[in-house]
Amino acid sequence: MPHRNLEAVIAATREVGDMAMARWRGEGKVVDVQYKSPNNPVSDVDLAVDARLKAVLGAMVPEAGWLSEETADNTDRLSCRAMWCVDPIDGTRDFIRGRPGWAVSVALVVDGAPEFGVLYAPALDELWVAQRGQGALLNGETLHASQRCEFAGSRVPADALPRVDNDLVIVTKPNSIALRMALVADDRADLVATLRWGFEWDVAAAALIATEAGAAVTDAFGAPLRFNTPRAQAFGVIACAPGIHRAVVDRLLSLRTAAVIVGSSVLGLIGGGAVGREGPTIQVSTSIFHFFGRQVRRILPETSEQTWVIAGAAAGPASAFNTPLGGIVYAIEELGVPHFNRI
């Protein structure tokens, strides 16, 4: 995309960010908040920013598809080489609570990868910009990501850390996952990692910013992120100093395996409890066994055969009594294990 259009996108992002800033902390008018699902708020400001960006960016590149947290997905985008990937307000919880850790996130994805990204956090007076192959800037200054090589002592934006991560150092955590990733780009943090399904709009702009600043950015398995995918999701995200990337993946792997074993054990207990109450002979459901196994192998392709057999064996007895297998699969797929950060 020509540089002049990048400048136009920056201007559009600033416009809507300043519009949102005028409503921050309820200034001028009380913010109307609703909940799309538990702990998943959306405000009228999110929707107004989304509508404005869709109109302006859509006119700028009419042939581009559109993917936004606040717009119903249209699979027509999959046939487009270019796609706008937008989170109108990333960090809505901070926005509605009057905290500064929110930002407008805009990326143009071309052939499955961000071409450029703009992240504007008006409450922090920070404008982050990156263009593929051209580096990344914060308020006009070139960014250089963390170059840490030792995992222990790494700085991570978090409210608290589980015991397994007590070798890490907590730094201030904005609610916006994009801003957390940007902290790695600016060498204010050494790593950000999540272990759950996340949406493309959460990370598209920040992934490019961090990458162009010299950080390693992958999914939770260490594989490159792809954008404009059918599900518009990836399992986890890592943004970290290149020198600790392997250690981060290894730490996440140990927790992913633990999550499967714990989930499987829960299934076994559920099935055992049902047997105790009802007393019939268990007939293991082969189809459920293989279904659960496929879910585990899809999420954890590097796990051993023994791990998924344990999972499937626990699923069989549970499924014989119509226990909530789907709930456990959902927990593994959609929630993962809280670790380092949660989106």
PDB file of N, CA, C and O in Angstrom, residues 23-70:
ATOM      1  N   ARG A  23     -14.776  10.373  25.493  1.00  0.00           N
ATOM      2  CA  ARG A  23     -15.770   9.673  26.305  1.00  0.00           C
ATOM      3  C   ARG A  23     -15.144   8.886  27.456  1.00  0.00           C
ATOM      4  O   ARG A  23     -15.850   8.299  28.269  1.00  0.00           O
ATOM      5  N   TRP A  24     -13.831   8.838  27.508  1.00  0.00           N
ATOM      6  CA  TRP A  24     -13.148   8.088  28.556  1.00  0.00           C
ATOM      7  C   TRP A  24     -13.488   8.650  29.914  1.00  0.00           C
ATOM      8  O   TRP A  24     -13.597   9.869  30.088  1.00  0.00           O
ATOM      9  N   ARG A  25     -13.692   7.762  30.882  1.00  0.00           N
ATOM     10  CA  ARG A  25     -14.084   8.151  32.235  1.00  0.00           C
ATOM     11  C   ARG A  25     -15.436   8.855  32.250  1.00  0.00           C
ATOM     12  O   ARG A  25     -15.747   9.634  33.155  1.00  0.00           O
ATOM     13  N   GLY A  26     -16.235   8.588  31.215  1.00  0.00           N
ATOM     14  CA  GLY A  26     -17.579   9.135  31.196  1.00  0.00           C
ATOM     15  C   GLY A  26     -17.643  10.615  30.893  1.00  0.00           C
ATOM     16  O   GLY A  26     -18.664  11.257  31.137  1.00  0.00           O
ATOM     17  N   GLU A  27     -16.567  11.192  30.367  1.00  0.00           N
ATOM     18  CA  GLU A  27     -16.564  12.623  30.087  1.00  0.00           C
ATOM     19  C   GLU A  27     -17.573  12.960  28.996  1.00  0.00           C
ATOM     20  O   GLU A  27     -17.579  12.384  27.923  1.00  0.00           O
ATOM     21  N   GLY A  28     -18.445  13.908  29.268  1.00  0.00           N
ATOM     22  CA  GLY A  28     -19.432  14.363  28.294  1.00  0.00           C
ATOM     23  C   GLY A  28     -20.715  13.563  28.309  1.00  0.00           C
ATOM     24  O   GLY A  28     -21.793  14.107  28.153  1.00  0.00           O
ATOM     25  N   LYS A  29     -20.616  12.236  28.489  1.00  0.00           N
ATOM     26  CA  LYS A  29     -21.802  11.390  28.472  1.00  0.00           C
ATOM     27  C   LYS A  29     -21.446  10.049  29.100  1.00  0.00           C
ATOM     28  O   LYS A  29     -20.355   9.520  28.892  1.00  0.00           O
ATOM     29  N   VAL A  30     -22.372   9.514  29.886  1.00  0.00           N
ATOM     30  CA  VAL A  30     -22.123   8.229  30.530  1.00  0.00           C
ATOM     31  C   VAL A  30     -21.979   7.142  29.464  1.00  0.00           C
ATOM     32  O   VAL A  30     -22.759   7.060  28.518  1.00  0.00           O
ATOM     33  N   VAL A  31     -20.956   6.309  29.602  1.00  0.00           N
ATOM     34  CA  VAL A  31     -20.722   5.228  28.651  1.00  0.00           C
ATOM     35  C   VAL A  31     -21.729   4.111  28.904  1.00  0.00           C
ATOM     36  O   VAL A  31     -21.904   3.660  30.036  1.00  0.00           O
ATOM     37  N   ASP A  32     -22.397   3.685  27.837  1.00  0.00           N
ATOM     38  CA  ASP A  32     -23.374   2.597  27.927  1.00  0.00           C
ATOM     39  C   ASP A  32     -22.645   1.279  27.718  1.00  0.00           C
ATOM     40  O   ASP A  32     -22.023   1.061  26.680  1.00  0.00           O
ATOM     41  N   VAL A  33     -22.701   0.390  28.701  1.00  0.00           N
ATOM     42  CA  VAL A  33     -21.976  -0.880  28.651  1.00  0.00           C
ATOM     43  C   VAL A  33     -22.947  -2.047  28.665  1.00  0.00           C
ATOM     44  O   VAL A  33     -23.877  -2.084  29.477  1.00  0.00           O
ATOM     45  N   GLN A  34     -22.744  -2.974  27.756  1.00  0.00           N
ATOM     46  CA  GLN A  34     -23.488  -4.224  27.737  1.00  0.00           C
ATOM     47  C   GLN A  34     -22.470  -5.374  27.732  1.00  0.00           C
ATOM     48  O   GLN A  34     -21.269  -5.146  27.589  1.00  0.00           O
ATOM     49  N   TYR A  35     -22.981  -6.593  27.900  1.00  0.00           N
ATOM     50  CA  TYR A  35     -22.090  -7.750  27.947  1.00  0.00           C
ATOM     51  C   TYR A  35     -22.462  -8.751  26.857  1.00  0.00           C
ATOM     52  O   TYR A  35     -23.592  -9.240  26.818  1.00  0.00           O
ATOM     53  N   LYS A  36     -21.496  -9.022  25.972  1.00  0.00           N
ATOM     54  CA  LYS A  36     -21.704 -10.013  24.916  1.00  0.00           C
ATOM     55  C   LYS A  36     -21.723 -11.416  25.503  1.00  0.00           C
ATOM     56  O   LYS A  36     -22.381 -12.318  24.972  1.00  0.00           O
ATOM     57  N   SER A  37     -20.980 -11.601  26.577  1.00  0.00           N
ATOM     58  CA  SER A  37     -20.918 -12.849  27.329  1.00  0.00           C
ATOM     59  C   SER A  37     -20.312 -12.485  28.676  1.00  0.00           C
ATOM     60  O   SER A  37     -19.827 -11.360  28.856  1.00  0.00           O
ATOM     61  N   PRO A  38     -20.326 -13.389  29.653  1.00  0.00           N
ATOM     62  CA  PRO A  38     -19.743 -13.050  30.957  1.00  0.00           C
ATOM     63  C   PRO A  38     -18.315 -12.547  30.842  1.00  0.00           C
ATOM     64  O   PRO A  38     -17.487 -13.124  30.146  1.00  0.00           O
ATOM     65  N   ASN A  39     -18.055 -11.422  31.504  1.00  0.00           N
ATOM     66  CA  ASN A  39     -16.722 -10.814  31.529  1.00  0.00           C
ATOM     67  C   ASN A  39     -16.239 -10.379  30.151  1.00  0.00           C
ATOM     68  O   ASN A  39     -15.044 -10.295  29.895  1.00  0.00           O
ATOM     69  N   ASN A  40     -17.174 -10.109  29.246  1.00  0.00           N
ATOM     70  CA  ASN A  40     -16.830  -9.684  27.887  1.00  0.00           C
ATOM     71  C   ASN A  40     -17.668  -8.461  27.526  1.00  0.00           C
ATOM     72  O   ASN A  40     -18.632  -8.552  26.776  1.00  0.00           O
ATOM     73  N   PRO A  41     -17.273  -7.291  28.070  1.00  0.00           N
ATOM     74  CA  PRO A  41     -18.091  -6.099  27.869  1.00  0.00           C
ATOM     75  C   PRO A  41     -17.886  -5.445  26.513  1.00  0.00           C
ATOM     76  O   PRO A  41     -16.839  -5.598  25.871  1.00  0.00           O
ATOM     77  N   VAL A  42     -18.889  -4.708  26.083  1.00  0.00           N
ATOM     78  CA  VAL A  42     -18.791  -3.851  24.907  1.00  0.00           C
ATOM     79  C   VAL A  42     -19.530  -2.561  25.237  1.00  0.00           C
ATOM     80  O   VAL A  42     -20.581  -2.588  25.882  1.00  0.00           O
ATOM     81  N   SER A  43     -18.977  -1.447  24.823  1.00  0.00           N
ATOM     82  CA  SER A  43     -19.604  -0.163  25.103  1.00  0.00           C
ATOM     83  C   SER A  43     -20.112   0.472  23.818  1.00  0.00           C
ATOM     84  O   SER A  43     -19.747   0.054  22.708  1.00  0.00           O
ATOM     85  N   ASP A  44     -20.939   1.482  23.979  1.00  0.00           N
ATOM     86  CA  ASP A  44     -21.403   2.196  22.795  1.00  0.00           C
ATOM     87  C   ASP A  44     -20.252   2.889  22.088  1.00  0.00           C
ATOM     88  O   ASP A  44     -20.301   3.137  20.881  1.00  0.00           O
ATOM     89  N   VAL A  45     -19.166   3.168  22.821  1.00  0.00           N
ATOM     90  CA  VAL A  45     -18.001   3.788  22.207  1.00  0.00           C
ATOM     91  C   VAL A  45     -17.287   2.781  21.296  1.00  0.00           C
ATOM     92  O   VAL A  45     -16.859   3.139  20.183  1.00  0.00           O
ATOM     93  N   ASP A  46     -17.159   1.521  21.741  1.00  0.00           N
ATOM     94  CA  ASP A  46     -16.606   0.474  20.868  1.00  0.00           C
ATOM     95  C   ASP A  46     -17.340   0.450  19.534  1.00  0.00           C
ATOM     96  O   ASP A  46     -16.725   0.386  18.459  1.00  0.00           O
ATOM     97  N   LEU A  47     -18.665   0.460  19.614  1.00  0.00           N
ATOM     98  CA  LEU A  47     -19.487   0.341  18.410  1.00  0.00           C
ATOM     99  C   LEU A  47     -19.366   1.571  17.518  1.00  0.00           C
ATOM    100  O   LEU A  47     -19.327   1.460  16.289  1.00  0.00           O
ATOM    101  N   ALA A  48     -19.286   2.758  18.132  1.00  0.00           N
ATOM    102  CA  ALA A  48     -19.150   3.994  17.346  1.00  0.00           C
ATOM    103  C   ALA A  48     -17.796   4.033  16.636  1.00  0.00           C
ATOM    104  O   ALA A  48     -17.703   4.413  15.461  1.00  0.00           O
ATOM    105  N   VAL A  49     -16.739   3.623  17.336  1.00  0.00           N
ATOM    106  CA  VAL A  49     -15.402   3.585  16.723  1.00  0.00           C
ATOM    107  C   VAL A  49     -15.382   2.576  15.581  1.00  0.00           C
ATOM    108  O   VAL A  49     -14.830   2.836  14.502  1.00  0.00           O
ATOM    109  N   ASP A  50     -15.998   1.418  15.802  1.00  0.00           N
ATOM    110  CA  ASP A  50     -16.042   0.385  14.772  1.00  0.00           C
ATOM    111  C   ASP A  50     -16.743   0.900  13.514  1.00  0.00           C
ATOM    112  O   ASP A  50     -16.246   0.719  12.399  1.00  0.00           O
ATOM    113  N   ALA A  51     -17.888   1.539  13.694  1.00  0.00           N
ATOM    114  CA  ALA A  51     -18.654   2.038  12.545  1.00  0.00           C
ATOM    115  C   ALA A  51     -17.864   3.089  11.763  1.00  0.00           C
ATOM    116  O   ALA A  51     -17.846   3.086  10.522  1.00  0.00           O
ATOM    117  N   ARG A  52     -17.202   3.985  12.489  1.00  0.00           N
ATOM    118  CA  ARG A  52     -16.441   5.036  11.824  1.00  0.00           C
ATOM    119  C   ARG A  52     -15.252   4.459  11.060  1.00  0.00           C
ATOM    120  O   ARG A  52     -14.997   4.831   9.904  1.00  0.00           O
ATOM    121  N   LEU A  53     -14.529   3.538  11.684  1.00  0.00           N
ATOM    122  CA  LEU A  53     -13.391   2.934  11.000  1.00  0.00           C
ATOM    123  C   LEU A  53     -13.827   2.148   9.772  1.00  0.00           C
ATOM    124  O   LEU A  53     -13.168   2.196   8.726  1.00  0.00           O
ATOM    125  N   LYS A  54     -14.925   1.425   9.896  1.00  0.00           N
ATOM    126  CA  LYS A  54     -15.388   0.641   8.750  1.00  0.00           C
ATOM    127  C   LYS A  54     -15.726   1.544   7.571  1.00  0.00           C
ATOM    128  O   LYS A  54     -15.414   1.220   6.412  1.00  0.00           O
ATOM    129  N   ALA A  55     -16.330   2.684   7.849  1.00  0.00           N
ATOM    130  CA  ALA A  55     -16.684   3.616   6.778  1.00  0.00           C
ATOM    131  C   ALA A  55     -15.437   4.224   6.139  1.00  0.00           C
ATOM    132  O   ALA A  55     -15.300   4.248   4.909  1.00  0.00           O
ATOM    133  N   VAL A  56     -14.499   4.690   6.967  1.00  0.00           N
ATOM    134  CA  VAL A  56     -13.316   5.387   6.452  1.00  0.00           C
ATOM    135  C   VAL A  56     -12.352   4.415   5.774  1.00  0.00           C
ATOM    136  O   VAL A  56     -11.898   4.654   4.647  1.00  0.00           O
ATOM    137  N   LEU A  57     -12.033   3.312   6.442  1.00  0.00           N
ATOM    138  CA  LEU A  57     -11.079   2.362   5.876  1.00  0.00           C
ATOM    139  C   LEU A  57     -11.673   1.637   4.667  1.00  0.00           C
ATOM    140  O   LEU A  57     -10.963   1.340   3.699  1.00  0.00           O
ATOM    141  N   GLY A  58     -12.971   1.356   4.738  1.00  0.00           N
ATOM    142  CA  GLY A  58     -13.626   0.705   3.610  1.00  0.00           C
ATOM    143  C   GLY A  58     -13.590   1.552   2.354  1.00  0.00           C
ATOM    144  O   GLY A  58     -13.408   1.035   1.249  1.00  0.00           O
ATOM    145  N   ALA A  59     -13.730   2.874   2.519  1.00  0.00           N
ATOM    146  CA  ALA A  59     -13.642   3.773   1.364  1.00  0.00           C
ATOM    147  C   ALA A  59     -12.206   3.888   0.857  1.00  0.00           C
ATOM    148  O   ALA A  59     -11.966   4.084  -0.342  1.00  0.00           O
ATOM    149  N   MET A  60     -11.252   3.715   1.766  1.00  0.00           N
ATOM    150  CA  MET A  60      -9.845   3.851   1.413  1.00  0.00           C
ATOM    151  C   MET A  60      -9.361   2.684   0.543  1.00  0.00           C
ATOM    152  O   MET A  60      -8.621   2.882  -0.432  1.00  0.00           O
ATOM    153  N   VAL A  61      -9.762   1.461   0.904  1.00  0.00           N
ATOM    154  CA  VAL A  61      -9.386   0.259   0.139  1.00  0.00           C
ATOM    155  C   VAL A  61     -10.661  -0.562  -0.062  1.00  0.00           C
ATOM    156  O   VAL A  61     -10.933  -1.509   0.679  1.00  0.00           O
ATOM    157  N   PRO A  62     -11.484  -0.222  -1.038  1.00  0.00           N
ATOM    158  CA  PRO A  62     -12.789  -0.861  -1.205  1.00  0.00           C
ATOM    159  C   PRO A  62     -12.721  -2.371  -1.431  1.00  0.00           C
ATOM    160  O   PRO A  62     -13.665  -3.092  -1.087  1.00  0.00           O
ATOM    161  N   GLU A  63     -11.616  -2.845  -1.994  1.00  0.00           N
ATOM    162  CA  GLU A  63     -11.516  -4.277  -2.302  1.00  0.00           C
ATOM    163  C   GLU A  63     -11.125  -5.123  -1.095  1.00  0.00           C
ATOM    164  O   GLU A  63     -11.113  -6.361  -1.164  1.00  0.00           O
ATOM    165  N   ALA A  64     -10.803  -4.483   0.022  1.00  0.00           N
ATOM    166  CA  ALA A  64     -10.343  -5.223   1.201  1.00  0.00           C
ATOM    167  C   ALA A  64     -11.516  -5.806   1.978  1.00  0.00           C
ATOM    168  O   ALA A  64     -12.590  -5.205   2.073  1.00  0.00           O
ATOM    169  N   GLY A  65     -11.309  -6.992   2.550  1.00  0.00           N
ATOM    170  CA  GLY A  65     -12.289  -7.576   3.455  1.00  0.00           C
ATOM    171  C   GLY A  65     -12.256  -6.871   4.801  1.00  0.00           C
ATOM    172  O   GLY A  65     -11.439  -5.971   5.039  1.00  0.00           O
ATOM    173  N   TRP A  66     -13.143  -7.310   5.685  1.00  0.00           N
ATOM    174  CA  TRP A  66     -13.259  -6.642   6.997  1.00  0.00           C
ATOM    175  C   TRP A  66     -13.417  -7.685   8.090  1.00  0.00           C
ATOM    176  O   TRP A  66     -14.260  -8.573   8.001  1.00  0.00           O
ATOM    177  N   LEU A  67     -12.575  -7.565   9.125  1.00  0.00           N
ATOM    178  CA  LEU A  67     -12.690  -8.418  10.309  1.00  0.00           C
ATOM    179  C   LEU A  67     -12.511  -7.532  11.530  1.00  0.00           C
ATOM    180  O   LEU A  67     -11.477  -6.900  11.698  1.00  0.00           O
ATOM    181  N   SER A  68     -13.542  -7.493  12.368  1.00  0.00           N
ATOM    182  CA  SER A  68     -13.513  -6.641  13.552  1.00  0.00           C
ATOM    183  C   SER A  68     -14.222  -7.339  14.697  1.00  0.00           C
ATOM    184  O   SER A  68     -15.175  -8.097  14.483  1.00  0.00           O
ATOM    185  N   GLU A  69     -13.768  -7.051  15.909  1.00  0.00           N
ATOM    186  CA  GLU A  69     -14.412  -7.652  17.078  1.00  0.00           C
ATOM    187  C   GLU A  69     -15.875  -7.259  17.182  1.00  0.00           C
ATOM    188  O   GLU A  69     -16.690  -8.038  17.677  1.00  0.00           O
ATOM    189  N   GLU A  70     -16.222  -6.066  16.700  1.00  0.00           N
ATOM    190  CA  GLU A  70     -17.586  -5.572  16.902  1.00  0.00           C
ATOM    191  C   GLU A  70     -18.454  -5.639  15.647  1.00  0.00           C
ATOM    192  O   GLU A  70     -19.505  -5.005  15.591  1.00  0.00           O
TER     193      GLU A  70
END
